[in-house]
CSV table of C-alpha atoms in Angstrom, one decimal:
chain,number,residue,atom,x,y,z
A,1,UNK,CA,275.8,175.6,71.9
A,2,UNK,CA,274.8,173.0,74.4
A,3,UNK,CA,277.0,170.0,74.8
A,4,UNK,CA,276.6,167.0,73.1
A,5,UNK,CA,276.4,164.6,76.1
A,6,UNK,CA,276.5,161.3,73.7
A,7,UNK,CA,279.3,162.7,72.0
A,8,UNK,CA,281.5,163.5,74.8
A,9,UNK,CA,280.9,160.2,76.2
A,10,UNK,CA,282.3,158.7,72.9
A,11,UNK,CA,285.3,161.2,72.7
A,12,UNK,CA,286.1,160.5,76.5
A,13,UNK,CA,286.7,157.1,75.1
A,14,UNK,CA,288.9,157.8,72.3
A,15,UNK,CA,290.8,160.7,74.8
A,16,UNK,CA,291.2,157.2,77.3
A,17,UNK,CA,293.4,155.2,75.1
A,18,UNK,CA,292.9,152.2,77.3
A,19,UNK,CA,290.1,151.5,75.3
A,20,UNK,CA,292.3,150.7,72.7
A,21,UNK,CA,293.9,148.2,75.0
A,22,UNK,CA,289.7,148.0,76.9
A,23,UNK,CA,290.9,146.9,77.3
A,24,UNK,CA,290.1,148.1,77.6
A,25,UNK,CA,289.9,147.6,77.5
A,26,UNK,CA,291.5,148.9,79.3
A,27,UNK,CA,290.7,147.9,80.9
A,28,UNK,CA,294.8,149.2,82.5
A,29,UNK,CA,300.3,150.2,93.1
A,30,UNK,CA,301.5,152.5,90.8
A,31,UNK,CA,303.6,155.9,90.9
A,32,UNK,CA,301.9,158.8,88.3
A,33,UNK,CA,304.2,158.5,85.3
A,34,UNK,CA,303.1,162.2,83.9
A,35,UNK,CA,302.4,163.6,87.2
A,36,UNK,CA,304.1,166.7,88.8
A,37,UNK,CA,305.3,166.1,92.7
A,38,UNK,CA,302.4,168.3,94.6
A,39,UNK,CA,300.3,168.8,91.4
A,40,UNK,CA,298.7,172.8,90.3
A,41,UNK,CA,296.5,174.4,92.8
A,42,UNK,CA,293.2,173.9,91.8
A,43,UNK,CA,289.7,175.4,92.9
A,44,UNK,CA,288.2,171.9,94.7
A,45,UNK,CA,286.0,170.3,93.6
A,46,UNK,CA,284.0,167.1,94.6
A,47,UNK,CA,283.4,163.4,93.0
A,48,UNK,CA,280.1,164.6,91.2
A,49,UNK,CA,281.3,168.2,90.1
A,50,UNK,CA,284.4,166.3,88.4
A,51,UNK,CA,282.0,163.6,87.0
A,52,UNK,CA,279.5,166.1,85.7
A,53,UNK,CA,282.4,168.1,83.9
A,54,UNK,CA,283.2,165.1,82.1
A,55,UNK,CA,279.6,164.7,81.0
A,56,UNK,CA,279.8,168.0,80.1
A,57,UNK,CA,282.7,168.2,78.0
A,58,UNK,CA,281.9,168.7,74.3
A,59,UNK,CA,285.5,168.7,72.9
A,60,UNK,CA,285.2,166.2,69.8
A,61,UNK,CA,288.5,167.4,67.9
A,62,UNK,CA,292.2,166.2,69.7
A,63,UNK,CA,295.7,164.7,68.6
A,64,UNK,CA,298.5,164.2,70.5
A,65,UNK,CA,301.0,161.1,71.4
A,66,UNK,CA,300.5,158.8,74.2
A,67,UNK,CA,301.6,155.6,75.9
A,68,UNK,CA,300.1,152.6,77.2
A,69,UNK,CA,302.1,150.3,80.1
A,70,UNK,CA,301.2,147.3,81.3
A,71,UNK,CA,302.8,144.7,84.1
A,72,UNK,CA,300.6,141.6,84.6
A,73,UNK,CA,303.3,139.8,86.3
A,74,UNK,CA,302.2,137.0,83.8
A,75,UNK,CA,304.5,133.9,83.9
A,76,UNK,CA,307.4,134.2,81.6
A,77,UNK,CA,305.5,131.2,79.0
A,78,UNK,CA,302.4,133.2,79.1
A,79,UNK,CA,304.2,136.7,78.8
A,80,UNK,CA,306.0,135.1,75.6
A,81,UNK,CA,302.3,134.2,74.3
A,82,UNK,CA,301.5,137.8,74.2
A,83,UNK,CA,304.0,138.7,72.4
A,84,UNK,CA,306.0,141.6,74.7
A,85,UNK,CA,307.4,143.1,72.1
A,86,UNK,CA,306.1,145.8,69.5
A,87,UNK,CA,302.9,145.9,67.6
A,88,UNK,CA,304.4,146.4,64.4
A,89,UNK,CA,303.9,142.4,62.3
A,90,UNK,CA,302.1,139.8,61.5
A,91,UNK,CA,298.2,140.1,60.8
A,92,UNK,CA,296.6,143.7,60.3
A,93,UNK,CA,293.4,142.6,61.8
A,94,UNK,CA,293.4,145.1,65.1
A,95,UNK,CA,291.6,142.0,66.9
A,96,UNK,CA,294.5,139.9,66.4
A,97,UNK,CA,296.6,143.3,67.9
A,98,UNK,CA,294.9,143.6,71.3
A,99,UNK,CA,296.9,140.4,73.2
A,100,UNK,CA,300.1,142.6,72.4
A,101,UNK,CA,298.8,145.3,74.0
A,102,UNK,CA,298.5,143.5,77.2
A,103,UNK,CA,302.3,143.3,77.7
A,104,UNK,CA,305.1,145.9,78.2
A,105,UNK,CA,305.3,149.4,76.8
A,106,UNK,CA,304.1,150.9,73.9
A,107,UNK,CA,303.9,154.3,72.2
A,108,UNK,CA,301.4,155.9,69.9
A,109,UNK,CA,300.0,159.1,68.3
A,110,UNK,CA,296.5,159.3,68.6
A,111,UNK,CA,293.9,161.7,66.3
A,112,UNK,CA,290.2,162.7,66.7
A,113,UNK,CA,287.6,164.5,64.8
A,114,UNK,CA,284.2,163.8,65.9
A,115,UNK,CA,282.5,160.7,66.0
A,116,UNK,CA,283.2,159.4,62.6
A,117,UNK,CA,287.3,160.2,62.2
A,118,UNK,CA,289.6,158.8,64.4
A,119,UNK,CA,293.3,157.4,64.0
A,120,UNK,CA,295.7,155.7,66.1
A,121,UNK,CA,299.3,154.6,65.2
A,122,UNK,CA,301.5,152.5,66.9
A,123,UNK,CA,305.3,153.0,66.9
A,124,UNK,CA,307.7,150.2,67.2
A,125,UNK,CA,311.1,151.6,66.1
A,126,UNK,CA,310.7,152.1,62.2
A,127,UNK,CA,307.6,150.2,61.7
A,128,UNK,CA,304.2,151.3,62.9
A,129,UNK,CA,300.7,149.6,63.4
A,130,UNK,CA,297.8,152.2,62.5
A,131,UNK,CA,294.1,151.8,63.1
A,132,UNK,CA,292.0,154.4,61.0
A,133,UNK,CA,287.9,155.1,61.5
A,134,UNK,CA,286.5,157.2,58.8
A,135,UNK,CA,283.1,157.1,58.1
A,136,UNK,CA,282.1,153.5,57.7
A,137,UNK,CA,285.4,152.5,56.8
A,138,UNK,CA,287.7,150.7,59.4
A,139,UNK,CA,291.3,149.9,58.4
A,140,UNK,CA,294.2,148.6,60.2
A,141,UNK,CA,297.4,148.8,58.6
A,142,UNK,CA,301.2,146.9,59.3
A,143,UNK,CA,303.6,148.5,57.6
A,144,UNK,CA,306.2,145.4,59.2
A,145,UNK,CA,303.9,142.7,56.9
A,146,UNK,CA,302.5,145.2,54.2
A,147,UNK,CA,299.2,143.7,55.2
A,148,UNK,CA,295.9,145.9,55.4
A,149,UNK,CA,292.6,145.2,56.9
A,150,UNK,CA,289.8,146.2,55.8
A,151,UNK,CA,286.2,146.2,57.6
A,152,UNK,CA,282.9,148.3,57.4
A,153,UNK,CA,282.1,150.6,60.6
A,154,UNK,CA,279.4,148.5,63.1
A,155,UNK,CA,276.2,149.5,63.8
A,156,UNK,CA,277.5,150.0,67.3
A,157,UNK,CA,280.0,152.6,66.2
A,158,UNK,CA,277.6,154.7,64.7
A,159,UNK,CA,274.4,154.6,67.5
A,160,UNK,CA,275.5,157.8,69.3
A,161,UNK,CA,275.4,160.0,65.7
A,162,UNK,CA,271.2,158.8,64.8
A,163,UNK,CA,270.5,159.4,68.6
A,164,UNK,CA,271.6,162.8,69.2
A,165,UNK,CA,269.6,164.0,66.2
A,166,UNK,CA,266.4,162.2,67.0
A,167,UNK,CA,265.9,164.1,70.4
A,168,UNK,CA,265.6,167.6,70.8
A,169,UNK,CA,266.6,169.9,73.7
A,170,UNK,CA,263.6,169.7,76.1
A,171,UNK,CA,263.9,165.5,75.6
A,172,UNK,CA,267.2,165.2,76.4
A,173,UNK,CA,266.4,166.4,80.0
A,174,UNK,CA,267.5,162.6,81.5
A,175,UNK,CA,270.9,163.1,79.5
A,176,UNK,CA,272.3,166.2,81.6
A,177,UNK,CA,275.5,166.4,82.8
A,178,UNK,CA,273.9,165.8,86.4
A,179,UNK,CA,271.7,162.9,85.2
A,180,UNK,CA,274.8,161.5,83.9
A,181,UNK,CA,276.9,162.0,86.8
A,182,UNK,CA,274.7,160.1,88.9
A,183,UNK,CA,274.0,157.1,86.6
A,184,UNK,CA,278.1,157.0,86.9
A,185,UNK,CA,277.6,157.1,90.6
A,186,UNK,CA,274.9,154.5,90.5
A,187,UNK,CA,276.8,152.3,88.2
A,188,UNK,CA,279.8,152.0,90.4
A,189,UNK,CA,277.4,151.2,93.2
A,190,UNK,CA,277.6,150.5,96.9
A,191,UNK,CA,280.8,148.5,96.4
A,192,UNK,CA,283.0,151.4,95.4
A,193,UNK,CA,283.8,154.4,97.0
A,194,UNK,CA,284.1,157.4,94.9
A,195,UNK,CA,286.5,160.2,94.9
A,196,UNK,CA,288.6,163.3,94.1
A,197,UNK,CA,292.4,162.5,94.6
A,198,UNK,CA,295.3,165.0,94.6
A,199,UNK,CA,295.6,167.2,91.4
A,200,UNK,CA,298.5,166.0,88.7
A,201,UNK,CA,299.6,167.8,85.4
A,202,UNK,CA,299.7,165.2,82.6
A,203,UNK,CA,301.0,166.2,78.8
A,204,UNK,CA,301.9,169.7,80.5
A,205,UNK,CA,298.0,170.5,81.5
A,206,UNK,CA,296.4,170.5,85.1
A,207,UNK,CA,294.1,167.5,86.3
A,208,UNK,CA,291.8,166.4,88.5
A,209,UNK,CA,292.0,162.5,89.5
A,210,UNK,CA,288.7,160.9,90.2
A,211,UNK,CA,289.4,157.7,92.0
A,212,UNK,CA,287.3,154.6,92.6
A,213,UNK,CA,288.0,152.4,95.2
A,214,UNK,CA,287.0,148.9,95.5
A,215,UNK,CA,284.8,148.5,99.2
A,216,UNK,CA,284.7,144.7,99.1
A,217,UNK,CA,287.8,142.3,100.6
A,218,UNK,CA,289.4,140.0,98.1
A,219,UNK,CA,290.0,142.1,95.3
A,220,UNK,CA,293.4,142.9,93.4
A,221,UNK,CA,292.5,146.0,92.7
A,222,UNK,CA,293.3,148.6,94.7
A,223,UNK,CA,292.0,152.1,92.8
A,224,UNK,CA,291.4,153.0,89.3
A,225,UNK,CA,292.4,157.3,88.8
A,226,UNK,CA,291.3,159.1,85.9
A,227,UNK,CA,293.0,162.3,85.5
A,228,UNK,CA,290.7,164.6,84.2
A,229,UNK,CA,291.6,168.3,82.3
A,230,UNK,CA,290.9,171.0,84.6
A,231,UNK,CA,289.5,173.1,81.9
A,232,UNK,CA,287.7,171.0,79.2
A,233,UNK,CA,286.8,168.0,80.9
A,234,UNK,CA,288.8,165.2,79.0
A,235,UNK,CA,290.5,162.4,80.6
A,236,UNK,CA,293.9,162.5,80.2
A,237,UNK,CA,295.5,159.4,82.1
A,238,UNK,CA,293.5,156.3,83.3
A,239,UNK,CA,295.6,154.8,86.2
A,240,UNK,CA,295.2,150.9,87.6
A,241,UNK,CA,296.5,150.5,90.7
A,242,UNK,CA,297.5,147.0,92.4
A,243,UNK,CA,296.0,146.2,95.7
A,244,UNK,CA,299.7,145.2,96.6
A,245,UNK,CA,301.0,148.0,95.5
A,246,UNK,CA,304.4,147.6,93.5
A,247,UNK,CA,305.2,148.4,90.0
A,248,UNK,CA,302.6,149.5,87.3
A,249,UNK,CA,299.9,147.0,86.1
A,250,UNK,CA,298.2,149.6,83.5
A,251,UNK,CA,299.1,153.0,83.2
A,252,UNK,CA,297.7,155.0,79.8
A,253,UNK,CA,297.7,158.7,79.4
A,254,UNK,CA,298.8,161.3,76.7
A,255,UNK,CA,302.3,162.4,76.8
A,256,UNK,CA,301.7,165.7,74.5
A,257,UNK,CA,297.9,166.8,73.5
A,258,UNK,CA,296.6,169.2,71.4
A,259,UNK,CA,292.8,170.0,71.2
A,260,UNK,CA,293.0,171.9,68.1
A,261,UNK,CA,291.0,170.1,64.5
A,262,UNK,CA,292.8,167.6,63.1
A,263,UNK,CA,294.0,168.2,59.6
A,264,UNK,CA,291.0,165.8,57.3
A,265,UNK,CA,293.7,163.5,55.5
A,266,UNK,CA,295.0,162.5,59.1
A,267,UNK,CA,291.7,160.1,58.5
A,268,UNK,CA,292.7,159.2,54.6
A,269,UNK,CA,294.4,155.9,53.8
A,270,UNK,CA,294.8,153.9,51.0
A,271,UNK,CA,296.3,150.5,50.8
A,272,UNK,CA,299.9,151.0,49.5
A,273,UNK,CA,301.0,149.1,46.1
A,274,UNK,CA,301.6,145.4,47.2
A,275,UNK,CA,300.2,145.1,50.1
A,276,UNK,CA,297.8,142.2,51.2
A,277,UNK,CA,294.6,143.3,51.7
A,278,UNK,CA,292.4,141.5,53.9
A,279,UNK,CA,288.3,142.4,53.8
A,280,UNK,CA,286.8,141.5,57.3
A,281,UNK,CA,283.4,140.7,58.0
A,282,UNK,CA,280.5,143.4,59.2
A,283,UNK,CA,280.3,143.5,62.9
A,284,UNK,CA,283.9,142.2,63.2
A,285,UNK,CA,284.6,139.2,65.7
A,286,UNK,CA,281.2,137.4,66.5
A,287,UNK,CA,282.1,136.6,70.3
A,288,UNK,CA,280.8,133.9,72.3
A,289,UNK,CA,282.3,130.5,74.0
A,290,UNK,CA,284.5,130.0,70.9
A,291,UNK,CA,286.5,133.2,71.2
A,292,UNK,CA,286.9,132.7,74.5
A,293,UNK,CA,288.5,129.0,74.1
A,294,UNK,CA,290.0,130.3,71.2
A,295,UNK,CA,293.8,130.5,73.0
A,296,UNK,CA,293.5,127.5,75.0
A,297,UNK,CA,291.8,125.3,72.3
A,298,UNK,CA,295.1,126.2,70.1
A,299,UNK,CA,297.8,125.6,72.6
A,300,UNK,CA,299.6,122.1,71.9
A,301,UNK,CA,297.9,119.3,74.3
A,302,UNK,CA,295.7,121.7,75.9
A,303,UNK,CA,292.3,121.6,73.6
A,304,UNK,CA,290.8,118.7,75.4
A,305,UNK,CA,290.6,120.7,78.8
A,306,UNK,CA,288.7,123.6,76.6
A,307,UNK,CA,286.4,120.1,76.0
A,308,UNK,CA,287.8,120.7,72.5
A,309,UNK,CA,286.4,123.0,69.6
A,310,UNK,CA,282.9,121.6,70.2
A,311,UNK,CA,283.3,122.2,74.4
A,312,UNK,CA,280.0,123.3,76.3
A,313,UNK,CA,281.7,126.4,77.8
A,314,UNK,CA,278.9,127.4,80.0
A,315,UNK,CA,279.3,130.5,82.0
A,316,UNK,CA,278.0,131.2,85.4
A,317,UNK,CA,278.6,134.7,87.2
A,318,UNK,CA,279.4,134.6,90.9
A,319,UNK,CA,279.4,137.6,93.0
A,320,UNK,CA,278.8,141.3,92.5
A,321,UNK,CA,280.8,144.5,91.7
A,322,UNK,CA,284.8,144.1,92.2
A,323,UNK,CA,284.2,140.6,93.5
A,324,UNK,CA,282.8,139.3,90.6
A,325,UNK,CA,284.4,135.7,89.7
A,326,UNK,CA,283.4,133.3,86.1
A,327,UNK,CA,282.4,130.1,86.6
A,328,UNK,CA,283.0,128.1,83.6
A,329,UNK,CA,282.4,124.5,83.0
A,330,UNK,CA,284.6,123.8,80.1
A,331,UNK,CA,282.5,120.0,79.9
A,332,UNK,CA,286.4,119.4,79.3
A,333,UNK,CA,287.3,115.5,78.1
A,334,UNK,CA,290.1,115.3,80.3
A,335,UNK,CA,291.7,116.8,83.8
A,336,UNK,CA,295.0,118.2,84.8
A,337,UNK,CA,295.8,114.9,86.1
A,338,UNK,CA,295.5,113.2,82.3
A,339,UNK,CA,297.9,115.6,81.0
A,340,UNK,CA,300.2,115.6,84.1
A,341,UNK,CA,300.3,112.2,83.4
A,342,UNK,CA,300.0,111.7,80.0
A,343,UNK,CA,303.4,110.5,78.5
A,344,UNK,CA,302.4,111.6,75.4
A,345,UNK,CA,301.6,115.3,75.9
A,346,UNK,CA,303.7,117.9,74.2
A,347,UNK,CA,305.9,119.4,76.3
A,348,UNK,CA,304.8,122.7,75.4
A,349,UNK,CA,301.5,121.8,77.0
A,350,UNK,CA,303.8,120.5,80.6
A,351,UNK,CA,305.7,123.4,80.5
A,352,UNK,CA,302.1,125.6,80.3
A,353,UNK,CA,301.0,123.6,83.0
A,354,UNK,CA,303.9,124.1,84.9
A,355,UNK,CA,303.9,127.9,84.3
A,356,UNK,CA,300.2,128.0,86.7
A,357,UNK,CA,302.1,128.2,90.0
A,358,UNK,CA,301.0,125.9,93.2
A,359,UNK,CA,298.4,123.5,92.9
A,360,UNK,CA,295.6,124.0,95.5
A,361,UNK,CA,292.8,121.9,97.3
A,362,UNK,CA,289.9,122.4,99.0
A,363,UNK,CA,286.4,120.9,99.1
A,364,UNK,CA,286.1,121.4,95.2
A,365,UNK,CA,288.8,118.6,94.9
A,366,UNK,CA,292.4,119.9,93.5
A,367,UNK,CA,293.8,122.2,90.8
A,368,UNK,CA,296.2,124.9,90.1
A,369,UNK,CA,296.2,128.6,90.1
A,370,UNK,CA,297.4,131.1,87.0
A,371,UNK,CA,298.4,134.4,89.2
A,372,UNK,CA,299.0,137.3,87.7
A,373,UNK,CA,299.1,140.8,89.8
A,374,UNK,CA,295.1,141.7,88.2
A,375,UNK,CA,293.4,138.6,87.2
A,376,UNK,CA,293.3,135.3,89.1
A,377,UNK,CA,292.6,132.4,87.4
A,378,UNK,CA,291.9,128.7,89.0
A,379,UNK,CA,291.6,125.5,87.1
A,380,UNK,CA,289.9,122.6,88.5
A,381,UNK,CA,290.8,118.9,88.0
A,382,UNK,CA,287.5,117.9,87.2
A,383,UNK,CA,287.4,121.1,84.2
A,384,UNK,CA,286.2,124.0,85.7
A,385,UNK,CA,287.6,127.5,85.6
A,386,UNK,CA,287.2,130.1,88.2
A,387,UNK,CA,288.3,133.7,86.8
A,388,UNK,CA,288.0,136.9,88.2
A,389,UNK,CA,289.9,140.1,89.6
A,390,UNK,CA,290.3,138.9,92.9
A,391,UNK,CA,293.0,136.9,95.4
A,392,UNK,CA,293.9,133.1,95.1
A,393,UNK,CA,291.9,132.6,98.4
A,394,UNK,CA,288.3,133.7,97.0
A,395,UNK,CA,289.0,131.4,94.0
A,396,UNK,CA,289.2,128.7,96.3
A,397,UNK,CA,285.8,129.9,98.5
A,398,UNK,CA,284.2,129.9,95.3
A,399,UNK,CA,285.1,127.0,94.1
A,400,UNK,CA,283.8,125.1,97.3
A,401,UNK,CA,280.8,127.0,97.6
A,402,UNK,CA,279.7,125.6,93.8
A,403,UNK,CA,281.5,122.3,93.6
């Protein structure tokens, strides 16, 4: 049966659990944790072969356990923010679990059948954080709190399932595996450079690594590898590698996989007796400025350089590909220099401010800088924000160019 091209694109994404993060998010140099020293001899292959055999994959059933670790090099007030330790507490709402995944080391089984069963589980010592799709339910559970979360599946979660039915063979031309592999290709555009590293075992089964490199100067990253299963086509292990080199900043990957079909009440749940249940809204978190004030709008002293709940927040994107940096004009109510010199500030919000690093100059005027080893974050005195994946120095550029 001809692969399901939609589908493997979705399953890649629950095989990467970075996504988890996205992290992505996942978003997540560095020594290959699950490697083998030399790697399997493998039949070469180039950057598009490997990319179409991804495309081509149509594995939709998997379980195994993986990990996830991250090293920010965020200041120590900041780290504490995030949380650093396990999952496992507090609010069952998995939006409210993704800052804790951006900090140190944590463990998980992982469980997929198709596009409408999944399951991950987070373990933190005898407590564990789960996160269950099945069918339009979505539920989160801490077993820590005995709080559950309830939310109906987005439309967004269920697009790839209506479009693979609505278009037969013959249609479905554009969607090949080579189509695909140079839309990939495409996507990552002139500024990356695209290629097949040295092979690596990971959870005891042979890889590829497909690694993209960033062309431009000024950026902190210096490769992303995806390990990729020499025989089925599923990433294994998504890599991020620091421009500096070093420890870790994100390495996720299966520790023990198993493509075999999931047993069906991997994907059952009901809440336990007792515990809080907590019905979310459809679509989940609605996005925008206020999400992304949220943190600094909440910190003690800090909401009037977000320009407060009601701050304008505008957004202006600078730059292409790796050197891509946010502009954002908080239209805050006061500057780094009120606070610095407000008597009255909470000390919280000094010791935040403090935490930044060096302040800076330059044509813009003055402000400080938030380094970690990924993200690079400069704050203006007049308000303005300059964020991106890239050095200290192109902050500063940009900031004079658009001051």
């Amino acid at each position: 049966m001809a692969a399901n091209t939609k589908t493997s694109r979705k399953v890649a994404r629950y095989a990467v659990p970075v996504a988890v993060a996205g992290v992505a998010a996942a978003t997540v140099a560095m020594v290959p944790a699950f490697a083998n020293a030399g790697g399997p001899d493998l039949p070469k292959v180039t950057a598009q072969q490997l990319i179409e055999k991804v495309a081509a994959s149509d594995v939709e059933q998997l379980s195994g356990t993986a990990k996830i670790s991250t090293d920010l090099g965020l200041p120590k007030i900041a780290s504490g923010l995030l949380g650093g330790g396990g999952v496992a507490g507090g609010s069952a709402n998995p939006e409210d679990k993704v800052a804790q995944l951006a900090n140190g080391t944590h463990t998980f089984r992982v469980a997929a059948d198709g596009e409408d069963r999944q399951r991950l589980t987070f373990l933190d010592g005898k407590d564990e954080y789960s996160l269950i799709h099945n069918g339009n339910d979505v539920w989160g559970y801490d077993s820590k709190s005995n709080e559950v979360f309830h939310g109906k599946a987005s439309p967004a979660d269920k697009a790839g399932k209506g479009e693979g039915k609505e278009h037969k063979t013959g249609d479905r031309l554009t969607a090949s595996p080579q189509k695909l592999a140079e839309e990939i290709l495409a996507a990552a555009g002139p500024t990356t450079d695209v290629s097949v590293g040295e092979t690596a075992q990971v959870a005891g089964r042979d890889a590829y690594q497909l690694v993209l490199k960033p062309k431009q100067a000024g950026s902190t990253v210096g490769s992303v590898q995806i390990a990729v299963d020499a025989k089925n086509g599923v990433p294994l292990r998504v890599q991020l590698l620091s421009a500096q080199g070093g420890k870790p900043i994100v390495d996720a990957g299966f520790t023990k996989v198993d493509f075999a079909k999931p047993a069906a009440d991997t994907f059952a749940f009901t809440p336990p007796k007792g515990a809080k249940v907590t019905e979310g809204a459809d679509g989940h978190g609605k996005g925008g400025k206020d999400g992304a004030f949220k943190a600094l709008e909440s910190f003690p002293g800090l909401d009037g350089l977000a320009g407060g709940p009601g701050g304008k927040g505008d957004v202006k994107v600078l730059g292409e590909g790796w050197a891509t940096i946010a502009r954002i004009d908080s239209g805050a109510g006061k500057s780094l220099k009120d606070l610095e010199n407000d008597k009255n500030a909470p000390k919280e919000a000094k010791q935040f401010l403090d935490s930044l690093g060096d302040k800076v100059n330059g044509k813009f005027g003055e402000g400080r800088v938030l380094s970690t080893r990924l993200f690079n974050v400069l704050v203006t005195d007049d308000g303005k924000v300059y964020a991106g994946a890239v050095t200290k120095d192109s902050l500063v550029k940009a900031a004079d160019a658009n001051k």
